[in-house]
Short mmCIF file of C-alpha atoms and ligand atoms in Angstrom, two decimals:
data_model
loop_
_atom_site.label_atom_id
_atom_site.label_comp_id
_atom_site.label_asym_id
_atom_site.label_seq_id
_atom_site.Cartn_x
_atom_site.Cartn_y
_atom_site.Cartn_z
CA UNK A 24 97.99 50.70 172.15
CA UNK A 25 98.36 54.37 173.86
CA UNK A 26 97.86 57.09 172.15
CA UNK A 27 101.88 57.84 173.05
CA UNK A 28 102.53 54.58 171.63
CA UNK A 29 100.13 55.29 168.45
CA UNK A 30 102.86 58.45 168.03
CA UNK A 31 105.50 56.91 168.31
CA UNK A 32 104.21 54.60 165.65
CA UNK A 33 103.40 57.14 163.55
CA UNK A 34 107.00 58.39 163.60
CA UNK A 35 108.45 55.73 163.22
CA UNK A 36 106.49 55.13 159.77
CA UNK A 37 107.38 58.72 158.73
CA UNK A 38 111.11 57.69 159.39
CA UNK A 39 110.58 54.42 157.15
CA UNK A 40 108.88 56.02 154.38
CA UNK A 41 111.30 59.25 154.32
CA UNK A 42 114.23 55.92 153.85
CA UNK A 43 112.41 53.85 151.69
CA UNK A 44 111.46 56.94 149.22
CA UNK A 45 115.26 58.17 149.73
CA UNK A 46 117.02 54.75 148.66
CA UNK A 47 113.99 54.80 146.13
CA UNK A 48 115.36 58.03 144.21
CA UNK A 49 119.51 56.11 144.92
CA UNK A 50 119.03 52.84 143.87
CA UNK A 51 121.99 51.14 142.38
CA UNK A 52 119.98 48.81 139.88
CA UNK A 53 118.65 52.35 138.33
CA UNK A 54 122.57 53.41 138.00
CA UNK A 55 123.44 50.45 136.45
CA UNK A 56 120.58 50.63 133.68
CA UNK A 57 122.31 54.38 133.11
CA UNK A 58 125.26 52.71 132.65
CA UNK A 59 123.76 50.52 130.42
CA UNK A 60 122.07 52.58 128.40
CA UNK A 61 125.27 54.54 128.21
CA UNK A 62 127.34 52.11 127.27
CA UNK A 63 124.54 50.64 124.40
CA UNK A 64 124.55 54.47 122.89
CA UNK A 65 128.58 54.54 122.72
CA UNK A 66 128.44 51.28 121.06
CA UNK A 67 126.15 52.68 118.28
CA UNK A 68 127.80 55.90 117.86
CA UNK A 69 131.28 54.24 117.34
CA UNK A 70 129.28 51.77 114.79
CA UNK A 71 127.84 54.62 113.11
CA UNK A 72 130.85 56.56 112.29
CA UNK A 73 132.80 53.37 111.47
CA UNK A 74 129.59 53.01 108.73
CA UNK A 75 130.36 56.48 107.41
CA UNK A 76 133.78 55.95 107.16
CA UNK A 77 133.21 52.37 105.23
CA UNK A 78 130.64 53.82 103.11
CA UNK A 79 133.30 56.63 102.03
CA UNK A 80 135.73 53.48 101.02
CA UNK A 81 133.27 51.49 99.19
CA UNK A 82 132.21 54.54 97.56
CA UNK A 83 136.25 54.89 96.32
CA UNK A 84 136.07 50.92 95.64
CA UNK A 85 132.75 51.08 93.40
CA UNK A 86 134.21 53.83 91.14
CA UNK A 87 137.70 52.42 90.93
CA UNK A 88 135.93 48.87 89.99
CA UNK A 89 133.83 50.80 87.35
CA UNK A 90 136.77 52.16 86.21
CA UNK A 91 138.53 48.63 85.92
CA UNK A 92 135.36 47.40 84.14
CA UNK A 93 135.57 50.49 81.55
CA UNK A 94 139.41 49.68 80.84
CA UNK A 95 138.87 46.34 80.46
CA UNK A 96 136.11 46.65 77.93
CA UNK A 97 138.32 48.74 75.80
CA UNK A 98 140.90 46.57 76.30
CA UNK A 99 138.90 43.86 74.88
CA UNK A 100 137.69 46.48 71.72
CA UNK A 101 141.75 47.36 70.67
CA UNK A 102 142.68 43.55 71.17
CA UNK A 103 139.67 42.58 68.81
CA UNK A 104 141.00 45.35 65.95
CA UNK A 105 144.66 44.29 67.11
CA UNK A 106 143.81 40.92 66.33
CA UNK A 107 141.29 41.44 63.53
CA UNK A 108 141.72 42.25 59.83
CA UNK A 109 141.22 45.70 59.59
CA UNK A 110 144.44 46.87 60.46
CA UNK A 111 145.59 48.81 57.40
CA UNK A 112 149.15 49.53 58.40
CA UNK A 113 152.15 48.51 60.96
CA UNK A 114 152.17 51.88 62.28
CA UNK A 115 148.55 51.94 63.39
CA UNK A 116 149.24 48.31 65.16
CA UNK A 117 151.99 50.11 67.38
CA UNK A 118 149.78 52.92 68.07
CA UNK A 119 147.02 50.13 69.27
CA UNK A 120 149.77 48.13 71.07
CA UNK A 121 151.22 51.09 72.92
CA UNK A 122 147.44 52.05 73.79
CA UNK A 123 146.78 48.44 74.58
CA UNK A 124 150.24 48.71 76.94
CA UNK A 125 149.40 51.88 78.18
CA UNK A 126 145.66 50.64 79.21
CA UNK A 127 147.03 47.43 80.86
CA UNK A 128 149.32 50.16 83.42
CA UNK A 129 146.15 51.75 84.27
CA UNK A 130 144.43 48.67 85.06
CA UNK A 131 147.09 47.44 87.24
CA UNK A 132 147.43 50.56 88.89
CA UNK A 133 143.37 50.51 89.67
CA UNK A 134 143.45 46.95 90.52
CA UNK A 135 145.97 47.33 93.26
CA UNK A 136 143.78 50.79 94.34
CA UNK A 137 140.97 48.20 94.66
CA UNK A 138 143.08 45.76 96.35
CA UNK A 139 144.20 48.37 98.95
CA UNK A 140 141.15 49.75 99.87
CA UNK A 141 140.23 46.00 100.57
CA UNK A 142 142.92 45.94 102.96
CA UNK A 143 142.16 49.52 104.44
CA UNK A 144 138.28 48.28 104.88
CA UNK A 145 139.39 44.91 106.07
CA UNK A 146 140.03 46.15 110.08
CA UNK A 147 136.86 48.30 110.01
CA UNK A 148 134.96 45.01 109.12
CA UNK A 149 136.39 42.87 111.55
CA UNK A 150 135.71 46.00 114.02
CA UNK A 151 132.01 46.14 112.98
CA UNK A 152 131.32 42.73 113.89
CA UNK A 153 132.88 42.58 117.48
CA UNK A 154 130.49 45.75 117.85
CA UNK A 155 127.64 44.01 116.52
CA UNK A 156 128.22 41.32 119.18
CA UNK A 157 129.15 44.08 122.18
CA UNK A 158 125.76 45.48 120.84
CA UNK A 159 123.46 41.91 121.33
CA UNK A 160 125.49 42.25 124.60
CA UNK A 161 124.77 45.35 125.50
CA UNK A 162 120.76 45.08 124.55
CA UNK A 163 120.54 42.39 126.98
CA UNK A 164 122.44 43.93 129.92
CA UNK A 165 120.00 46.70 129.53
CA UNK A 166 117.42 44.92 129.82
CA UNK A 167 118.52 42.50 132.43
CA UNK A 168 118.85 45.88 134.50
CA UNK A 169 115.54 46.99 133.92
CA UNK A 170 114.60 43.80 135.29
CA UNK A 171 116.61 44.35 138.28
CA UNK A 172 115.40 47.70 138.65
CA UNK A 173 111.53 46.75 138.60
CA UNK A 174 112.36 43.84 141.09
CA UNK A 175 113.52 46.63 143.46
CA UNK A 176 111.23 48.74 143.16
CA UNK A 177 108.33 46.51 143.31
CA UNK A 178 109.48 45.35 146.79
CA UNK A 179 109.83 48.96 148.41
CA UNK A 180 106.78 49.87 146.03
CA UNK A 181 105.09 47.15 148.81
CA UNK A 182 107.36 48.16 151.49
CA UNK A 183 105.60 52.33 151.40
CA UNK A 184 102.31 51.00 150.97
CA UNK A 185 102.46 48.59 153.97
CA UNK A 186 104.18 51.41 155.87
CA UNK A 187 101.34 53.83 154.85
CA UNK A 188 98.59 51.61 155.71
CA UNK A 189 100.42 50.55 159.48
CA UNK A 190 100.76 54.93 159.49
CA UNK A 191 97.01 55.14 158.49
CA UNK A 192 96.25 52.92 161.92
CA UNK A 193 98.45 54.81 164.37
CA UNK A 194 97.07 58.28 163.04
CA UNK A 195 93.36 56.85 163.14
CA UNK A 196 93.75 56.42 167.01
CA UNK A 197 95.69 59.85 167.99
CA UNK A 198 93.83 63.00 169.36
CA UNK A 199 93.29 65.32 167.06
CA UNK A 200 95.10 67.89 168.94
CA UNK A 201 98.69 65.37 169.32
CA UNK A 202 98.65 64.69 166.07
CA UNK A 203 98.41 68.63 165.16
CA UNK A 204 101.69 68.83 167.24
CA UNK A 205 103.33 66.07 165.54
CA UNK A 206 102.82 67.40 162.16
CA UNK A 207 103.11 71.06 163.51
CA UNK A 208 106.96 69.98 164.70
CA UNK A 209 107.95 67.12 162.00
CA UNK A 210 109.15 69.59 159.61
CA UNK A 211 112.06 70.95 162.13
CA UNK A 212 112.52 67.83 163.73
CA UNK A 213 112.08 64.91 161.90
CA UNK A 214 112.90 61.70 162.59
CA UNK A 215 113.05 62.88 166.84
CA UNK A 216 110.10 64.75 166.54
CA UNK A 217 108.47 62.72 169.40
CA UNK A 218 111.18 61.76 172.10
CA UNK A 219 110.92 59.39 175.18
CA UNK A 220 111.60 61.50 178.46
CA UNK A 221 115.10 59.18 180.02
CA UNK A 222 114.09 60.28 183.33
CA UNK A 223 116.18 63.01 183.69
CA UNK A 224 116.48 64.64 180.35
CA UNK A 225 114.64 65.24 177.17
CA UNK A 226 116.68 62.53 174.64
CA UNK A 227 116.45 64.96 171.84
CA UNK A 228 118.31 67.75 173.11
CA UNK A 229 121.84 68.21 172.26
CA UNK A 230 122.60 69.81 175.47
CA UNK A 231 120.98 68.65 179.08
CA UNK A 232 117.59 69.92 180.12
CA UNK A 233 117.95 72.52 182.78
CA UNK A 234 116.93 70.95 186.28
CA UNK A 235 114.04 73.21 186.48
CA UNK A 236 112.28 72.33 183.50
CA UNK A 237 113.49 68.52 184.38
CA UNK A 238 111.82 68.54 187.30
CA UNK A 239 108.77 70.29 186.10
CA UNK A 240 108.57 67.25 183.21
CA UNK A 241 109.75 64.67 185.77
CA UNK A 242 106.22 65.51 187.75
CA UNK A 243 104.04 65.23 184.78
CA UNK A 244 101.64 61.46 184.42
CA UNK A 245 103.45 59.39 182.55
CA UNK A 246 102.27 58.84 178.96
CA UNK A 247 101.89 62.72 179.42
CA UNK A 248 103.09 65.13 175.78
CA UNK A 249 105.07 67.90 176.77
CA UNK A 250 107.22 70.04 175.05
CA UNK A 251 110.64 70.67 175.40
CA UNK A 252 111.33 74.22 176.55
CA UNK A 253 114.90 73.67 175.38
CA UNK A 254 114.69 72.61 171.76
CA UNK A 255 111.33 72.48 171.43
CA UNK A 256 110.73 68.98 170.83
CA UNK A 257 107.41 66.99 171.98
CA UNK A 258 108.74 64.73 174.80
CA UNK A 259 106.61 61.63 175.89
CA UNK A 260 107.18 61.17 179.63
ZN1 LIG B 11 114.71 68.85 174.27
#
């Protein structure tokens, strides 16, 4: 290979790395484990204040229930004395019936409390097990994407370092001095750092080469680096 060629190698390596690291930093399969991830973390946050707010109505259902339990054990005393042989007189029966009454209201009335905070928690139940499902589904579309992800990257992971070892050989066999210009120039230039001369013109210029400074290129060797006076590219003829 010429040492023209070797340059244009070289280039053309820079080019594929600069790509390969620039769809490295855009890759879709590292969106999607964003979205993933995104999507796993709204999942808990919903199931975490759904947890709050169930905790809050079993908190209401556990004292109401207590309360239920208390009634009903002093329900069960006055019935006993109701029913027992130490009632002394009919007036202190009514006073334990209309207590007895009075107890049985407020045990209805917690019993349906109970009842309706059943119902209220019913929905939020139902709700916490499609999100424990969406949750088993969303673990495994993360990590299906990380998959996806490493797959990717392993490839143009082996992509750069083939291009950097095929870059190594094309710099090991250019002048010192050509490859001086070449770096000197990539940073303005880039991927047309080094341009082919067409014949006529310098194929990185935006605008023709004046006919002078045509001519003067047109009567160097071939395989000759010269630089463009225009826009200062290096110009293979
Ligand atoms: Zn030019």
């Amino acid at each position: 290979m010429s040492a023209m060629e070797d340059l244009f190698a070289l280039q053309d390596e820079d080019v594929l790395t600069g790509q390969l690291k620039y769809r490295k930093a855009r890759l879709p399969e590292a969106d999607a484990v964003v979205a993933a991830e995104s999507a796993r973390v709204q999942i808990s946050s919903e199931v975490a204040d759904l947890r709050i707010e169930r905790l809050d109505h079993a908190r209401r259902q556990n004292r109401f229930e207590g309360e239920v339990a208390a009634v009903e054990a002093r329900l069960a005393e006055l019935d006993k004395r109701l029913y027992g042989s130490a009632i002394t007189s009919p007036k202190e029966a009514t006073t334990l019936q209309n207590e007895i009454a009075s107890l049985r209201r407020r045990q209805n009335d917690l019993e349906g409390q109970v009842l309706e905070i059943m119902e209220l928690v019913e929905p939020f139940d139902a709700r916490l097990e499609e999100l424990a499902v969406a949750s088993d589904a969303a673990d495994e579309a993360i990590a299906a994407a990380l998959v996806a992800l490493a797959e990717v990257e392993v490839v143009i992971a082996g992509e750069l370092a083939e291009s950097a070892t095929r870059r190594e050989a094309a710099v090991g066999s250019l002048p010192a001095d050509v490859l001086a210009r070449y770096q000197q120039s990539l940073p303005s230039f880039g991927s047309s750092t080094v341009v082919r001369f067409s014949g006529a013109d310098c194929s990185g210029c935006p605008y023709s080469m004046p006919s002078m400074e045509a001519d003067r290129v047109k009567g160097l060797a071939a395989g000759t680096l010269a630089d463009c006076s225009e826009c200062g590219r290096l110009v293979v003829c």
